[in-house]
Amino acid sequence: MKVAYWPGCVSRGFTPELHGSMAKVAEILGLELVELDRASCCGAGVIAEHNQELADTLNARTFALAQNEMESGASLMMNICSTCQGAQSECQERLDANSPYREHINSTLAEEGLEYRRGIVNKHFLWLLVEEIGLEEIKRRVQRPLTDLRVGPFYGCYIVRPTDRLGIDAQHPRDAYLHQLIEALGGTVVDYAGQYKCCGFPVITMNRETSLKQAGRHLGDAIDANADCLVTPCPLCHLNLDLQQPLAERVVGRPLGMPVLHLPQLVGLALGLEPRELGMSKHVVKPTAVIDWSTSVVGGIGTTRAA
Amino acid sequence: MPEYVLRIRRYSPDTGAAARWQDFTVDLEPHQSVLDGLLQIRDRQDGSVGIRSSCQAAICGSCGVRINGRPHLACHTHLESALGTSGDGIITVEPMGNMPVLKDLIVDMDAVHWKKIKRVTPWLVNSEPVPEREYVVPAQSMLDITQSMACIQCGCCVSDCLSMEVDPLFIGPAALAKAYRFVGDPRDGEHPARLKDLAQDPHGMYDCTHCFNCIEACPKGVAPMNQIMRLRRIASADYGIEDDNNGYRHEHAFVRNIERNGLLHEADLLPDSYGGKFHPRAVPALVGSLPAIVKALMRRKVTLGKALGHPHKAPDDVKRIFKVVHQRPERRELNLYVTGTEDEDEPTYARGGPTDGSSAGHTPAERSPNA
């Protein structure tokens, strides 16, 4: 399967392990990633707050670049960042809803010969895994089942709200996909209070205490629920939950030390890749629990299941 | 008639007893509401169940509760749909969050919600001179605030505000949406003062974390978070209000960052949001972040070269888009609440696949082709 791939900014900036692990996992899954290397930042909601038309035009440009790839064989556009998914879906909602507005935006893109055509399919890697590849197929490809690994899903905000904009309904329970995936990979889902809450990242410069309290509280809740690690589909959540975790510890006044994995890292682990190959040594909070777990599982195929 | 089990959270602070769950079974039609169920329980099974309600038509905003963990109007939620979201076949009903419980499902709206509403001067302050008869304003100029005027003060958004959960002083979604109702009203004469007040308050409009919970919670389509974004946009672009919370600076630093680099260059964003690397405001923030920065460098998450250099450059056409849009005489905005969604065929939002039935979920207040 070939996809027009939008890696976003942070996966090539402060979370390089995300971009790297995605590339490794794609290879195993037979996903051909055609990178949209001329596309720009989605605006992360901040550009839309500044000027809606600016955000809509930048994202229409990204969609148009993806649609060009789709004309030459890519099935859809894929991203690996919840914030990109949410911000781009918001722009797409407006662009798709109103043709005079879409024409206006396209008139700005026309100078470079680009045009956004209504109805692009833009899916986060999580959605692609469940809806395009399928959980059964993923189960078949598991080399190292995540047996006894207790994983807390951290969805965050942008990929689950608002539900109508993100296409969540009874047929597409996208707000349960992390749960379903962890189980398909053989892991144990740990439910905890913070799984659908905000990581706090958006206000880190405006209200540091609110921001770090949010991160610290969710990490603490996950510890109290006996999670070995968290997994998140959003690199911005990863920044607040992992990079800022030492600071969050001070604000909430308790030691945390909770490893936080990017989605492709968790998938890669089950597909047989080693923690180091997946860039886990780059995390601020060492994923010791996960590494210990990965070395304690003997053999791989079949053996742990049989046991 | 089908049976439904309602699991109610019972709590009376006066008694000193801990909160507990109590199950009740009701016999009602699927299209009847959770409120119908609660009222039947109170009438026939246990008169001591506390629930506040009045109109039973989603107008008065009295019966906000959490149903299966999410805030709803009890009168506006069918028993059958509540059963659908229950997971285990038992409909749980709890009081709303972020507000103290007075009894069972009744929360103290005065202690939180109304206090915050009062905080934003929720009345029109006449612009001078006051006309002899009525103010005459173009209908178009009022369209945009119809969305915030749709608020029925039920408190559902306050219940689930994630910023308020950790910062109880946050003015919050309902009150900020109310503030926009006046900032967007051309008859009000205090726009700059209102905006400055909300921007400067450390628990004001820049304390919203953009989590969409209020949009999801609102039964009337007010989308409080969108109104908060409008407040920020107007404060920043129309009045140039530079607040002490870095709201203005963060927005402008972010926009400049993308205009220059095309992709976000994170290493610049933090210091620039405080006014630049060498600004006195930035120093404590950077020093405070040192443990994170040092760890990130140690783990080779970030290399010094990447942090200090600028590996990306925005393509020329991206720079041109910034220029073209910034030079427009007026900001162009599309409010789907006002314009509605074209129904030429099914909306597609990121779904794809022929089996996807979907609805846009917006409440079109009015169709206006050129909005």
XYZ file of C-alpha atoms in Angstrom:
678
model
C 0.000 0.000 0.000
C 1.308 3.405 -0.992
C 0.362 6.491 1.011
C 1.025 10.235 0.755
C 2.842 10.603 4.060
C 2.731 13.729 6.206
C 5.150 13.280 9.117
C 4.455 16.703 10.670
C 7.045 18.958 12.299
C 7.739 17.520 15.727
C 8.501 14.014 14.431
C 11.402 15.567 12.563
C 12.252 17.977 15.389
C 12.143 17.130 19.068
C 10.800 13.565 18.689
C 13.031 12.203 15.892
C 12.450 8.694 17.262
C 8.855 8.904 16.012
C 9.789 9.522 12.384
C 12.521 6.863 12.569
C 10.343 4.183 14.125
C 7.544 4.916 11.650
C 9.925 4.277 8.751
C 11.039 0.950 10.243
C 7.504 -0.210 10.974
C 6.272 0.844 7.519
C 8.874 -1.361 5.911
C 7.685 -4.420 7.817
C 4.028 -3.651 7.111
C 4.705 -3.117 3.396
C 3.623 0.513 3.573
C 5.266 2.702 0.958
C 5.622 6.194 2.414
C 5.755 8.989 -0.146
C 6.827 11.892 2.026
C 5.164 15.264 1.454
C 8.440 17.100 1.934
C 7.227 20.448 0.594
C 4.181 20.616 2.852
C 4.124 23.045 5.769
C 3.119 22.913 9.426
C -0.620 22.326 9.988
C -0.691 25.283 12.361
C -1.510 23.142 15.423
C -4.597 25.275 16.052
C -2.423 28.331 16.736
C -2.372 29.580 13.146
C -6.148 29.054 12.934
C -6.480 31.075 16.126
C -4.352 33.804 14.509
C -6.052 33.734 11.108
C -8.455 31.058 9.966
C -7.950 31.692 6.267
C -4.181 31.339 6.641
C -4.500 27.934 8.314
C -7.067 26.774 5.767
C -4.875 27.852 2.851
C -1.730 26.183 4.210
C -3.582 22.926 4.824
C -5.425 23.078 1.498
C -1.963 23.309 -0.043
C -0.856 20.208 1.865
C -4.016 18.366 0.775
C -3.425 19.422 -2.846
C 0.159 18.114 -2.697
C -1.178 14.838 -1.273
C -3.855 14.625 -3.965
C -1.140 14.960 -6.606
C 0.533 11.902 -5.064
C -2.795 10.135 -4.975
C -3.149 10.653 -8.717
C 0.049 8.719 -9.165
C -0.909 5.755 -7.035
C -1.098 6.702 -3.360
C -4.314 5.404 -1.776
C -4.765 8.152 0.780
C -2.948 10.693 2.925
C -1.489 9.431 6.186
C -0.192 11.397 9.173
C 1.436 10.342 12.440
C 0.383 13.224 14.668
C -2.967 13.662 16.410
C -2.574 17.405 16.397
C -2.048 17.375 12.636
C -5.095 15.123 12.279
C -7.270 17.420 14.374
C -6.058 20.722 12.926
C -6.219 19.439 9.361
C -9.661 17.884 9.872
C -10.903 21.221 11.156
C -9.679 23.001 8.023
C -11.038 20.222 5.832
C -14.440 20.522 7.470
C -14.662 24.166 6.401
C -13.180 23.576 2.947
C -15.556 20.696 2.243
C -18.611 22.449 3.656
C -18.710 25.511 1.480
C -17.783 25.692 -2.211
C -17.474 29.504 -2.522
C -15.044 29.426 0.397
C -13.114 26.527 -1.145
C -12.870 28.397 -4.444
C -11.579 31.434 -2.627
C -8.859 29.390 -0.919
C -7.996 27.641 -4.168
C -7.594 30.991 -5.916
C -4.619 31.634 -3.625
C -3.115 28.239 -4.460
C -3.709 28.632 -8.207
C -0.461 30.557 -8.770
C 1.545 27.383 -8.065
C -0.868 25.268 -10.088
C -2.304 23.608 -6.984
C -5.950 22.911 -6.268
C -7.672 21.195 -3.365
C -10.520 18.932 -4.470
C -13.241 18.232 -1.913
C -13.128 15.025 0.082
C -9.517 14.006 0.691
C -9.088 10.960 2.926
C -6.485 11.853 5.545
C -5.897 9.196 8.178
C -3.688 8.992 11.211
C -1.470 5.878 11.264
C -3.696 4.540 14.070
C -6.798 4.706 11.871
C -4.914 3.235 8.940
C -3.768 0.290 11.043
C -7.284 -0.572 12.147
C -9.302 0.388 9.067
C -6.974 -0.317 6.128
C -4.627 -3.060 7.352
C -7.043 -4.554 9.866
C -6.560 -5.951 13.357
C -6.631 -9.564 12.168
C -3.795 -8.945 9.724
C -1.817 -7.150 12.434
C -2.323 -10.095 14.787
C -0.916 -12.386 12.110
C 2.194 -10.252 11.792
C 2.983 -10.095 15.501
C 6.393 -11.642 16.197
C 6.696 -10.734 19.845
C 3.278 -10.554 21.478
C 3.119 -7.894 24.177
C 2.164 -10.545 26.717
C 1.984 -9.197 30.259
C 2.960 -5.711 29.146
C 0.502 -3.358 30.788
C -0.072 -0.480 28.389
C -2.085 2.640 29.179
C -3.541 4.295 26.076
C -3.120 8.083 26.037
C -5.400 9.422 23.308
C -5.161 13.123 24.144
C -7.599 15.544 22.524
C -7.120 16.210 18.844
C -7.726 12.662 17.630
C -10.938 12.046 19.579
C -12.768 15.380 19.756
C -15.055 16.678 18.376
C -16.422 13.215 17.557
C -18.466 14.239 14.526
C -15.582 16.054 12.853
C -13.279 13.095 13.449
C -15.753 10.591 12.047
C -16.269 8.672 15.290
C -19.458 6.609 15.392
C -20.659 3.079 16.080
C -19.098 1.768 12.848
C -15.851 3.673 13.438
C -15.104 3.591 17.189
C -11.894 5.520 16.607
C -11.884 6.528 20.267
C -11.319 2.851 21.118
C -8.724 2.015 18.461
C -5.740 2.251 20.824
C -7.501 -0.213 23.134
C -8.207 -2.576 20.239
C -4.680 -2.289 18.902
C -2.958 -2.945 22.235
C -5.056 -6.085 22.561
C -4.350 -7.171 18.997
C -0.626 -6.837 19.744
C -1.086 -9.133 22.728
C -0.760 -6.494 25.433
C -2.948 -5.709 28.416
C -4.955 -2.491 28.301
C -4.774 -0.395 31.449
C -7.662 2.031 31.817
C -6.932 5.117 33.903
C -8.557 8.486 34.504
C -6.401 10.555 32.162
C -6.598 8.562 28.967
C -8.828 11.026 27.094
C -7.592 14.169 28.818
C -5.341 16.997 27.728
C -1.576 16.570 28.155
C -1.277 20.292 28.849
C 1.193 21.056 26.069
C -0.788 23.879 24.397
C -0.482 26.144 27.461
C 3.099 25.333 28.480
C 4.223 28.895 27.697
C 1.040 30.561 28.944
C 0.330 28.728 32.166
C 3.172 26.438 33.069
C 1.566 25.226 36.241
C -1.716 24.198 34.592
C 0.242 22.495 31.830
C 2.568 20.471 34.035
C -0.166 19.675 36.541
C -2.170 18.094 33.746
C 0.762 16.018 32.515
C 1.778 15.013 36.040
C -1.724 14.065 37.091
C -2.322 11.757 34.118
C 1.070 10.092 34.563
C 0.311 9.616 38.258
C -3.095 8.125 37.462
C -1.415 5.660 35.087
C 1.088 4.683 37.786
C -1.741 4.162 40.267
C -3.423 1.874 37.732
C -0.209 -0.181 37.501
C 0.660 0.640 33.903
C 4.140 -0.335 32.674
C 4.066 2.347 30.004
C 1.805 4.692 28.080
C 1.369 4.847 24.324
C 0.326 7.999 22.502
C -0.527 8.797 18.884
C 0.572 12.425 19.385
C 4.167 13.712 19.473
C 3.069 16.925 21.221
C 1.573 14.853 24.042
C 4.885 12.998 24.073
C 6.739 16.281 24.617
C 4.715 17.129 27.689
C 4.489 13.596 29.060
C 8.088 12.526 28.406
C 10.374 15.513 27.765
C 8.711 17.589 30.481
C 8.153 14.713 32.901
C 11.038 15.713 35.220
C 9.418 19.154 35.544
C 5.927 17.685 35.970
C 7.294 15.597 38.861
C 8.197 18.767 40.734
C 4.811 20.362 40.169
C 2.753 17.383 41.323
C 5.232 16.506 44.066
C 5.619 12.801 43.415
C 8.161 10.693 41.551
C 6.798 9.528 38.222
C 9.228 7.736 35.888
C 6.500 6.535 33.537
C 7.780 5.557 30.070
C 5.753 6.972 27.182
C 5.934 5.275 23.784
C 5.003 6.607 20.382
C 2.439 4.479 18.578
C 4.866 3.104 15.931
C 7.301 2.150 18.708
C 4.710 -0.045 20.395
C 3.722 -1.608 17.078
C 7.383 -2.106 16.160
C 8.095 -3.827 19.445
C 5.351 -6.379 18.734
C 6.560 -6.779 15.158
C 9.904 -7.918 16.552
C 12.026 -4.761 16.453
C 14.347 -3.959 19.355
C 13.768 -0.978 21.672
C 17.016 0.638 20.553
C 16.158 0.341 16.857
C 12.900 2.095 17.654
C 14.739 5.037 19.210
C 13.626 4.363 22.769
C 17.055 5.351 24.058
C 16.210 8.899 22.989
C 13.406 9.249 25.510
C 13.919 11.446 28.538
C 12.242 8.857 30.766
C 14.110 5.651 30.095
C 11.588 2.976 29.149
C 13.275 0.532 31.515
C 10.096 -1.405 32.221
C 9.589 -1.939 28.509
C 13.203 -2.884 27.811
C 13.250 -5.311 30.757
C 10.033 -6.787 29.475
C 11.390 -7.121 25.930
C 14.462 -9.015 27.111
C 12.526 -11.247 29.484
C 10.375 -12.695 26.734
C 12.082 -15.772 25.418
C 11.883 -16.943 21.854
C 9.188 -14.997 20.180
C 6.841 -16.708 17.825
C 4.306 -18.836 19.548
C 6.295 -19.564 22.679
C 4.813 -16.928 24.915
C 1.314 -17.623 23.649
C 1.719 -21.324 24.370
C 2.982 -20.537 27.840
C -42.304 -1.472 27.681
C -38.574 -2.178 27.907
C -36.771 -1.996 31.214
C -33.781 0.247 31.825
C -31.410 0.162 34.774
C -30.243 3.553 35.999
C -27.269 3.591 38.360
C -27.415 6.847 40.290
C -24.633 8.358 42.360
C -26.181 9.159 45.726
C -24.514 11.655 48.020
C -25.713 13.977 50.778
C -22.823 16.012 52.188
C -24.855 16.863 55.330
C -25.025 13.248 56.492
C -21.279 12.698 56.474
C -21.785 9.358 54.701
C -19.677 8.535 51.662
C -21.103 8.662 48.154
C -22.569 5.393 46.884
C -24.145 3.933 43.762
C -27.761 2.830 43.763
C -29.496 0.935 40.944
C -33.110 1.530 39.930
C -35.114 -0.207 37.216
C -37.648 1.786 35.226
C -40.256 0.736 32.660
C -40.299 3.327 29.893
C -40.337 3.686 26.112
C -36.958 3.888 24.321
C -37.668 7.418 23.086
C -38.326 8.695 26.604
C -35.555 10.604 28.291
C -33.147 9.833 31.092
C -34.922 12.636 32.967
C -38.226 10.784 32.542
C -36.498 7.835 34.155
C -35.136 9.911 37.034
C -38.495 11.554 37.689
C -40.263 8.190 37.659
C -37.749 6.887 40.191
C -38.342 9.903 42.398
C -42.132 9.634 42.102
C -42.540 5.876 42.507
C -39.476 4.406 44.169
C -37.462 6.863 46.229
C -38.657 10.404 46.867
C -35.280 11.408 48.244
C -33.410 11.276 44.910
C -32.135 14.798 44.221
C -32.437 16.075 40.644
C -32.986 19.621 39.389
C -35.257 20.015 36.366
C -37.874 22.281 34.902
C -38.831 22.637 31.229
C -38.052 19.078 30.045
C -37.456 20.531 26.574
C -33.724 21.397 26.510
C -34.428 25.094 26.989
C -34.049 25.863 30.701
C -30.660 24.235 31.265
C -31.536 22.822 34.696
C -30.949 19.107 34.288
C -27.269 18.914 33.322
C -25.796 15.614 34.595
C -23.116 13.158 33.570
C -24.584 10.188 31.745
C -22.145 7.304 31.306
C -19.333 9.649 32.229
C -20.142 12.461 29.804
C -22.152 15.625 30.415
C -25.627 15.826 28.907
C -29.028 17.347 29.549
C -30.997 14.474 31.100
C -34.142 15.664 29.291
C -32.345 15.685 25.936
C -30.946 12.150 26.115
C -33.091 9.229 25.041
C -32.932 6.166 27.262
C -32.115 4.038 24.232
C -29.143 6.188 23.208
C -27.922 6.257 26.820
C -28.113 2.475 26.819
C -26.029 2.473 23.647
C -23.179 4.408 25.270
C -23.376 2.545 28.575
C -21.068 -0.284 27.611
C -22.389 -2.767 30.155
C -26.127 -2.138 29.801
C -26.384 -0.024 32.950
C -26.925 3.698 32.477
C -24.850 5.589 35.029
C -26.019 9.016 36.097
C -23.728 11.280 38.115
C -23.659 14.953 39.016
C -21.634 17.276 36.782
C -17.948 17.775 37.528
C -15.893 20.798 38.593
C -18.712 21.944 40.892
C -19.474 20.930 44.496
C -22.357 18.477 44.958
C -25.273 19.743 47.035
C -27.239 16.519 46.915
C -27.170 13.508 44.584
C -27.391 14.962 41.053
C -27.679 18.591 42.122
C -24.502 20.685 41.981
C -23.799 24.137 43.355
C -24.020 26.276 40.221
C -23.686 29.475 42.290
C -20.318 28.484 43.705
C -18.708 28.015 40.299
C -20.731 28.650 37.178
C -22.620 31.808 38.089
C -19.645 33.285 39.898
C -17.601 32.976 36.709
C -20.407 34.344 34.540
C -20.581 37.421 36.796
C -16.813 37.771 36.459
C -17.068 38.724 32.748
C -19.543 41.642 33.094
C -22.376 39.743 31.414
C -24.350 42.729 30.252
C -24.157 45.239 27.446
C -22.184 48.357 28.259
C -23.583 51.015 25.948
C -21.286 52.633 23.473
C -21.575 56.388 23.713
C -23.387 58.445 22.699
C -26.499 56.431 23.440
C -28.915 56.936 20.531
C -32.205 58.677 21.272
C -34.187 55.660 20.149
C -32.765 52.174 19.550
C -29.321 51.192 18.287
C -29.520 50.274 14.623
C -26.976 47.629 13.589
C -26.729 45.627 10.370
C -28.222 42.158 10.847
C -25.044 40.646 9.382
C -22.951 42.033 12.239
C -25.056 40.140 14.793
C -25.028 36.765 13.000
C -21.709 35.699 14.421
C -22.798 36.046 18.054
C -25.979 33.996 17.612
C -23.830 30.986 18.430
C -22.806 32.242 21.870
C -26.343 33.549 22.454
C -27.612 29.982 22.088
C -26.127 29.162 25.517
C -28.719 28.010 28.077
C -26.341 28.128 31.077
C -26.624 24.422 31.804
C -22.985 24.119 32.909
C -22.199 20.995 30.845
C -19.052 22.633 29.429
C -17.941 23.769 32.886
C -18.432 20.223 34.136
C -15.811 18.786 31.799
C -13.372 21.663 31.354
C -9.943 20.041 31.667
C -8.168 23.285 32.391
C -10.532 24.072 35.248
C -9.931 20.584 36.615
C -6.362 21.568 37.506
C -6.897 25.330 37.775
C -10.229 26.039 39.495
C -9.644 29.762 39.024
C -9.857 29.470 35.225
C -12.723 31.669 34.018
C -13.853 28.733 31.938
C -15.731 27.985 28.731
C -19.259 29.194 29.566
C -18.175 32.568 30.929
C -15.684 33.169 28.106
C -18.356 32.307 25.520
C -20.574 34.816 27.299
C -17.753 37.372 27.117
C -17.579 36.881 23.364
C -21.306 37.509 23.129
C -20.520 41.134 24.082
C -17.138 41.481 22.396
C -18.821 40.443 19.147
C -21.739 42.830 19.676
C -21.282 46.133 17.815
C -23.462 47.968 20.357
C -21.077 47.283 23.226
C -18.674 50.106 23.974
C -16.104 48.304 26.098
C -14.484 45.826 23.726
C -10.851 46.817 24.396
C -11.339 46.935 28.178
C -13.092 43.568 28.219
C -10.391 41.954 26.081
C -7.517 43.440 28.028
C -9.042 42.192 31.262
C -9.490 38.640 29.933
C -6.036 38.571 28.322
C -4.226 39.831 31.420
C -5.965 37.529 33.877
C -3.559 34.588 34.467
C -6.663 32.389 34.545
C -8.282 34.127 31.594
C -8.603 33.350 27.911
C -5.020 32.152 27.506
C -5.567 29.453 30.136
C -7.685 27.376 27.710
C -5.769 24.262 26.646
C -7.703 23.704 23.435
C -8.951 20.246 24.475
C -12.359 20.414 22.698
C -14.168 18.986 25.727
C -16.520 21.993 25.911
C -17.361 21.686 22.218
C -18.183 18.042 22.756
C -20.177 18.745 25.934
C -22.406 21.584 24.742
C -25.957 20.415 23.925
C -26.696 23.622 22.017
C -23.764 23.838 19.595
C -22.228 26.910 21.249
C -18.690 25.532 20.850
C -17.264 27.676 23.691
C -13.667 26.915 22.689
C -14.282 28.488 19.280
C -15.549 31.628 21.010
C -12.385 31.692 23.149
C -10.310 31.495 19.949
C -12.320 34.425 18.548
C -11.603 36.444 21.697
C -7.883 35.729 21.312
C -7.927 36.591 17.598
C -9.663 39.917 18.155
C -7.517 40.831 21.178
C -4.368 40.118 19.243
C -5.139 41.256 15.691
C -7.591 44.113 16.230
C -6.345 45.575 19.489
C -2.730 44.351 19.671
C -3.106 43.533 23.360
C 0.252 42.230 24.613
C -0.611 40.296 27.749
C 1.674 39.190 30.568
C 0.769 35.528 30.033
C 2.662 35.206 26.730
C -0.570 34.588 24.834
C 0.045 37.300 22.262
C 3.765 36.575 21.998
C 3.260 32.823 21.689
C 0.800 33.250 18.824
C 3.042 35.655 16.949
C 6.203 33.646 17.636
C 4.485 30.536 16.277
C 3.236 32.258 13.122
C 6.626 33.875 12.406
C 8.329 30.539 13.080
C 6.261 28.774 10.396
C 6.519 31.666 7.948
C 10.281 31.439 8.190
C 10.885 27.695 8.541
C 7.816 26.126 6.925
C 7.953 23.537 9.693
C 7.913 24.332 13.393
C 11.389 24.930 14.802
C 10.687 24.085 18.441
C 13.981 25.370 19.824
C 12.963 28.946 18.979
C 9.343 28.711 20.047
C 9.814 28.599 23.808
C 12.238 31.550 24.123
C 10.390 33.587 21.471
C 7.111 33.086 23.318
C 8.745 34.846 26.258
C 10.001 37.684 24.070
C 13.298 36.221 22.763
C 16.241 34.216 24.135
C 17.807 37.194 25.903
C 14.679 38.809 27.270
C 14.607 38.978 31.073
C 11.226 37.204 31.004
C 12.708 34.284 29.058
C 15.641 33.642 31.392
C 13.757 32.098 34.333
C 11.656 30.003 31.945
C 14.745 28.696 30.182
C 16.547 28.035 33.449
C 13.431 26.250 34.723
C 13.452 24.087 31.609
C 17.142 23.227 31.952
C 16.578 19.744 33.421
C 14.456 18.848 30.394
C 16.857 20.500 27.935
C 19.932 18.798 29.402
C 18.252 15.383 29.422
C 17.105 15.854 25.820
C 20.674 16.682 24.760
C 22.123 13.787 26.763
C 19.770 11.282 25.184
C 20.553 12.701 21.712
C 16.885 13.454 21.286
C 17.994 16.895 20.235
C 21.447 17.812 18.980
C 22.924 21.251 19.565
C 23.347 21.771 15.831
C 19.712 21.041 15.202
C 18.564 23.215 18.072
C 20.669 26.235 17.170
C 20.655 25.956 13.381
C 17.599 26.183 11.171
C 17.529 23.011 9.094
C 14.297 23.901 7.281
C 13.386 26.842 5.081
C 9.820 27.624 4.085
C 9.215 27.086 0.347
C 8.587 30.342 -1.534
C 4.939 29.578 -2.134
C 4.372 29.094 1.595
C 5.926 32.490 2.257
C 3.715 33.961 -0.455
C 0.565 32.509 1.185
C 1.471 34.236 4.472
C 1.977 37.510 2.617
C -1.208 37.317 0.547
C -3.445 36.428 3.487
C -1.865 38.967 5.851
C -2.348 41.729 3.287
C -6.101 41.231 2.938
C -8.075 44.280 4.069
C -10.357 42.072 6.189
C -9.929 38.716 7.896
C -12.044 36.072 6.254
C -13.743 33.594 8.556
C -16.247 30.852 7.961
C -18.509 29.944 10.852
C -20.241 26.685 10.024
C -22.746 27.264 12.813
C -23.976 30.249 10.830
C -23.500 29.044 7.269
C -24.392 25.402 7.722
C -22.916 22.702 5.537
C -23.603 22.233 1.862
C -25.453 18.997 1.412
C -24.597 18.315 -2.224
C -23.513 14.914 -0.982
C -22.265 13.291 2.193
C -19.520 15.122 4.050
C -16.328 13.159 3.984
C -14.278 14.297 6.940
C -11.301 12.063 6.774
C -13.378 8.935 6.467
C -13.719 7.461 3.030
C -15.454 4.227 2.187
C -18.942 3.808 0.780
C -20.539 2.596 4.003
C -19.826 5.817 5.808
C -23.058 7.525 6.676
C -22.386 10.691 8.569
C -23.918 13.956 9.512
C -22.070 17.178 9.998
C -23.573 17.637 13.421
C -23.853 21.393 13.232
C -26.937 23.379 13.910
C -27.343 25.773 11.036
C -28.705 28.981 12.497
C -29.098 30.572 9.149
C -27.843 29.980 5.658
C -25.913 32.809 4.197
C -24.214 32.131 0.887
C -21.468 34.704 1.299
C -20.504 34.238 4.941
